[in-house]
Amino acid sequence: MPKENAPTLTACEQKTLEPSWTAALATASGRRWLRRAVLPVLEGSRATALANLLLGFRDDFRCEQRDFSTRAVVERADQTTLAANLEWLAGSNAALALWERLAEEGITRLVSAALRVLRRGDTRARELVLTVLVADPTREIVLPPWAERALLVIALTDCDEVVRGLAAETAAGRWPELLLPNWQHWTRDGSGRARRATWRLALRVDARARMQAAALTFAEEEPADVRADALWALGQVLATAEIAPILARVVQHPRPELAEAAAELLWTRHRHPEPARAALASPHPRVREMGKRLLDPRHGSPAAGGSRPGMPFPWW
């Protein structure tokens, strides 16, 4: 009965097997021994044959499993085999080795492979290729500007919120022209990471952004998370006295996502007595509790109308 995770070998591949390899290929520990001890000392066609065989055991390349020995497999496999396994390798624990090898083979081949992964790879592979080649500030492979832009253009249309958010965050810092023509759309995107990156960008360069954020905060037809991020955007640019009336309204909103977003801004950035008192009348227990803590005469925040620790009660 065939072993679990064992690939079917062709007749040609069977002939390339050496006696010591056969038993080792049957177990995970044996394959690790082949990758660590045998493959590095083989040369030429023997190394290529073994590397091609080891690529057939995909479980050894799971991204959750750190194993630097898989790098040797990618380095020794032939181009045809690598191309056939590109999409899943791009999301594996040998992804960096894959892109380093492709970079050595030329920028055109590297970019073509990356675009292929962004279009056809799984979510993990798409996120990883974007991180390794574009987003990571410590990345070892630095693409030319045209290639970086080409990858971001594809990633910004990704169906996955994580990938799209990573792309938007990167574009906001390096290629703002990819977001600015339609920044209002991006502030309503399903990815919170994309929304906040766009707000940070728009608030720096577009005078209309503050008004748009205020309008979106109170747009009842919009999703609560979109409105909460619009409120967050206002919290980054308005003074406490300016945003206090807005927070006072939103802490009493019936949607808990919005009320708690306002309470978080009140607690972390904009302590003021007006929204703190309004929080006491919130329909949400967590928001009311925050208001009580801010206004507590013994332990509350002076900025929110409470007393400093150690101060006497007002009626003493």
XYZ file of C-alpha atoms in Angstrom:
316
model
C 0.000 0.000 0.000
C 1.531 3.396 -0.945
C 2.780 5.631 1.816
C 0.771 8.758 2.633
C 2.108 11.868 0.870
C 4.250 9.757 -1.462
C 4.123 10.941 -5.088
C 3.736 8.498 -7.934
C 7.061 8.067 -9.698
C 7.417 7.601 -13.424
C 9.505 4.772 -14.827
C 12.242 7.266 -15.676
C 12.261 8.612 -12.128
C 12.396 5.100 -10.714
C 15.649 4.544 -12.557
C 17.214 7.626 -10.982
C 16.600 6.350 -7.457
C 19.670 5.181 -5.601
C 19.234 2.362 -3.068
C 19.801 4.652 -0.061
C 17.217 7.139 -1.306
C 14.310 4.751 -1.627
C 13.796 4.075 2.071
C 14.565 7.666 3.059
C 11.893 9.075 0.749
C 9.231 7.104 2.601
C 9.463 9.124 5.840
C 9.575 12.811 6.751
C 12.771 12.349 8.769
C 14.353 10.458 5.894
C 13.523 13.196 3.429
C 14.923 15.782 5.822
C 18.162 13.771 5.919
C 18.234 13.735 2.134
C 17.757 17.506 1.998
C 20.315 18.293 4.685
C 23.033 15.701 4.244
C 22.765 14.182 0.778
C 21.511 16.855 -1.616
C 24.181 19.495 -0.765
C 27.022 17.128 -1.721
C 25.506 15.787 -4.926
C 26.407 17.324 -8.255
C 24.913 17.645 -11.699
C 22.092 15.409 -12.809
C 22.054 13.377 -9.593
C 21.354 16.499 -7.516
C 18.675 17.639 -9.954
C 16.995 14.230 -9.961
C 16.834 14.077 -6.161
C 15.601 17.667 -5.863
C 12.844 16.996 -8.391
C 11.755 13.960 -6.393
C 11.739 15.855 -3.099
C 9.500 18.542 -4.594
C 6.814 15.895 -4.865
C 6.350 15.865 -1.076
C 4.445 19.107 -0.582
C 3.744 18.584 3.104
C 7.460 19.080 3.775
C 7.142 22.623 2.406
C 4.227 23.834 4.539
C 4.688 27.485 5.451
C 3.782 26.735 9.090
C 6.776 24.408 9.294
C 10.127 26.187 9.412
C 12.739 24.042 7.703
C 15.673 25.688 5.968
C 16.635 22.441 4.257
C 13.899 22.954 1.673
C 15.984 25.807 0.259
C 18.437 23.254 -1.155
C 15.621 21.567 -3.062
C 14.610 24.796 -4.794
C 18.221 25.616 -5.583
C 18.869 22.231 -7.231
C 15.594 21.490 -9.055
C 15.466 22.108 -12.798
C 13.641 25.078 -14.311
C 10.824 23.016 -15.808
C 10.003 21.376 -12.484
C 10.116 24.694 -10.648
C 7.802 26.274 -13.211
C 5.329 23.410 -12.815
C 5.282 23.892 -9.031
C 5.518 27.682 -8.954
C 2.104 28.570 -7.501
C 2.313 26.403 -4.398
C 6.055 26.941 -3.847
C 5.416 30.687 -3.679
C 3.388 30.085 -0.512
C 5.778 27.567 1.035
C 8.621 27.745 3.542
C 11.007 27.861 0.568
C 9.413 30.948 -1.009
C 12.389 33.237 -0.422
C 14.753 30.705 -2.006
C 12.406 30.484 -4.987
C 12.440 34.229 -5.618
C 16.186 34.478 -5.062
C 16.774 31.821 -7.689
C 14.379 33.449 -10.138
C 16.091 36.800 -9.553
C 19.403 35.227 -10.566
C 17.769 34.046 -13.783
C 16.774 37.588 -14.764
C 14.300 40.306 -13.867
C 11.945 39.420 -16.717
C 11.592 35.836 -15.558
C 11.179 36.964 -11.948
C 8.425 39.477 -12.695
C 6.591 37.090 -15.020
C 6.581 34.448 -12.292
C 5.404 36.935 -9.655
C 2.539 38.132 -11.851
C 1.551 34.527 -12.461
C 1.417 33.849 -8.723
C -0.640 37.000 -8.074
C -3.156 35.866 -10.684
C -3.252 32.126 -9.994
C -1.700 31.377 -6.601
C -3.607 30.785 -3.381
C -4.081 33.525 -0.799
C -0.956 32.645 1.160
C 1.201 32.637 -1.977
C -0.186 35.974 -3.159
C 0.394 37.634 0.196
C 3.902 36.206 0.461
C 5.037 37.261 -3.007
C 3.830 40.797 -2.326
C 5.644 40.858 1.014
C 8.920 39.366 -0.200
C 9.198 41.385 -3.408
C 7.470 44.694 -2.609
C 6.189 45.432 0.891
C 8.932 44.275 3.274
C 11.283 47.221 3.973
C 14.097 44.754 4.748
C 13.581 42.716 1.578
C 16.701 41.313 -0.057
C 15.326 41.470 -3.596
C 14.717 45.036 -4.769
C 12.669 45.328 -7.943
C 12.975 48.186 -10.418
C 10.152 50.747 -10.085
C 8.244 49.548 -13.165
C 8.149 45.985 -11.836
C 7.063 47.022 -8.345
C 4.263 49.112 -9.803
C 3.117 46.270 -12.070
C 2.778 43.904 -9.100
C 0.863 46.474 -7.049
C -1.576 47.162 -9.885
C -2.537 43.476 -9.911
C -2.568 43.119 -6.114
C -4.890 46.115 -5.689
C -7.575 44.158 -7.545
C -7.132 41.031 -5.413
C -10.293 39.410 -4.067
C -8.705 38.790 -0.657
C -8.877 41.622 1.872
C -5.491 40.819 3.406
C -3.661 40.933 0.071
C -5.565 44.004 -1.085
C -4.926 45.778 2.210
C -1.203 45.062 2.049
C -1.104 46.356 -1.519
C -3.012 49.533 -0.630
C -0.806 50.241 2.362
C 2.317 49.842 0.232
C 0.906 51.902 -2.625
C -0.052 54.726 -0.259
C 3.575 55.091 0.738
C 5.320 54.611 -2.611
C 2.800 54.844 -5.438
C 0.045 57.190 -4.178
C -1.125 57.830 -7.737
C -2.547 54.297 -7.744
C -5.014 55.283 -4.992
C -5.610 59.021 -5.205
C -7.717 59.172 -8.405
C -10.361 57.078 -6.662
C -9.558 57.499 -2.988
C -13.227 57.835 -1.989
C -13.753 54.290 -3.233
C -10.825 53.009 -1.192
C -12.204 54.557 2.011
C -15.182 52.205 1.552
C -13.128 49.121 0.705
C -13.790 45.871 2.542
C -10.241 45.869 3.924
C -9.779 47.967 7.040
C -6.061 48.136 6.339
C -6.756 49.603 2.904
C -9.273 52.094 4.297
C -6.935 53.468 6.942
C -3.958 53.655 4.582
C -6.106 55.619 2.143
C -7.373 57.989 4.819
C -3.822 58.737 5.952
C -2.866 59.527 2.370
C -5.976 61.533 1.466
C -5.857 63.656 4.602
C -2.341 64.756 3.667
C -3.032 65.765 0.085
C -6.748 66.484 -0.392
C -8.488 69.343 1.401
C -11.849 67.615 0.880
C -10.858 64.586 2.933
C -11.908 66.015 6.313
C -15.387 66.877 5.075
C -15.669 63.470 3.424
C -14.668 61.730 6.656
C -17.217 63.704 8.668
C -19.983 62.972 6.164
C -19.113 59.284 6.058
C -19.097 59.029 9.850
C -22.790 59.976 9.944
C -23.881 58.199 6.748
C -26.359 55.685 8.150
C -26.518 53.721 4.891
C -22.801 52.838 5.059
C -21.394 49.758 6.867
C -20.434 50.332 10.492
C -16.771 49.429 9.990
C -16.456 51.937 7.135
C -17.981 54.661 9.308
C -15.777 53.728 12.263
C -12.657 54.155 10.134
C -13.912 57.533 8.902
C -14.263 58.560 12.545
C -10.768 57.222 13.209
C -9.498 59.399 10.342
C -11.048 62.485 11.916
C -9.389 61.573 15.176
C -5.985 61.746 13.527
C -6.323 65.336 12.305
C -8.839 67.211 14.484
C -7.988 68.841 17.782
C -9.700 67.424 20.865
C -11.980 70.449 21.178
C -12.998 70.050 17.523
C -13.816 66.355 17.669
C -15.422 66.339 21.128
C -18.973 67.164 19.865
C -18.673 64.411 17.248
C -17.537 61.849 19.817
C -20.366 62.919 22.131
C -22.884 61.976 19.430
C -21.252 58.762 18.319
C -20.734 57.229 21.793
C -24.539 57.118 22.014
C -25.026 55.509 18.599
C -27.086 52.269 18.667
C -24.453 50.391 16.634
C -21.872 49.028 19.112
C -19.055 49.105 16.529
C -19.442 52.856 16.121
C -20.012 53.688 19.768
C -17.002 51.646 20.845
C -14.821 53.192 18.129
C -15.714 56.632 19.486
C -15.056 55.477 23.038
C -11.657 54.154 22.013
C -10.726 57.531 20.522
C -12.008 59.231 23.659
C -9.900 56.990 25.876
C -6.682 56.854 23.849
C -6.432 60.231 22.117
C -9.138 62.814 22.835
C -10.150 62.958 26.495
C -12.793 65.627 27.019
C -15.648 66.063 29.510
C -18.389 66.465 26.893
C -18.077 62.997 25.252
C -17.175 61.442 28.617
C -20.491 62.617 30.087
C -22.324 61.569 26.928
C -20.834 58.087 27.283
C -22.763 57.638 30.539
C -25.978 57.607 28.487
C -24.693 55.152 25.877
C -26.832 52.043 25.230
C -23.667 49.911 25.412
C -22.306 48.745 28.805
C -18.641 48.920 27.795
C -18.986 52.526 26.671
C -20.856 53.503 29.847
C -18.148 51.889 31.953
C -15.472 53.867 30.136
C -17.368 57.086 30.780
C -17.622 56.237 34.481
C -13.907 55.562 34.710
C -13.008 58.817 32.988
C -15.301 60.854 35.233
C -14.489 59.085 38.484
C -13.557 61.846 40.999
C -10.857 59.669 42.571
C -9.308 57.848 39.628
C -10.654 59.574 36.544
C -8.925 61.692 33.931
C -8.647 65.440 34.571
C -8.853 65.995 30.815
C -12.265 64.333 30.816
C -13.552 66.225 33.831
C -12.446 63.831 36.558
C -10.086 64.623 39.409
C -6.417 63.818 39.666
C -5.551 60.798 41.851
C -5.234 61.926 45.486
C -7.348 65.049 45.123
C -10.128 65.485 47.692
C -13.763 65.005 46.816
C -15.407 68.243 45.652
C -17.797 68.190 48.626
C -15.110 67.729 51.288
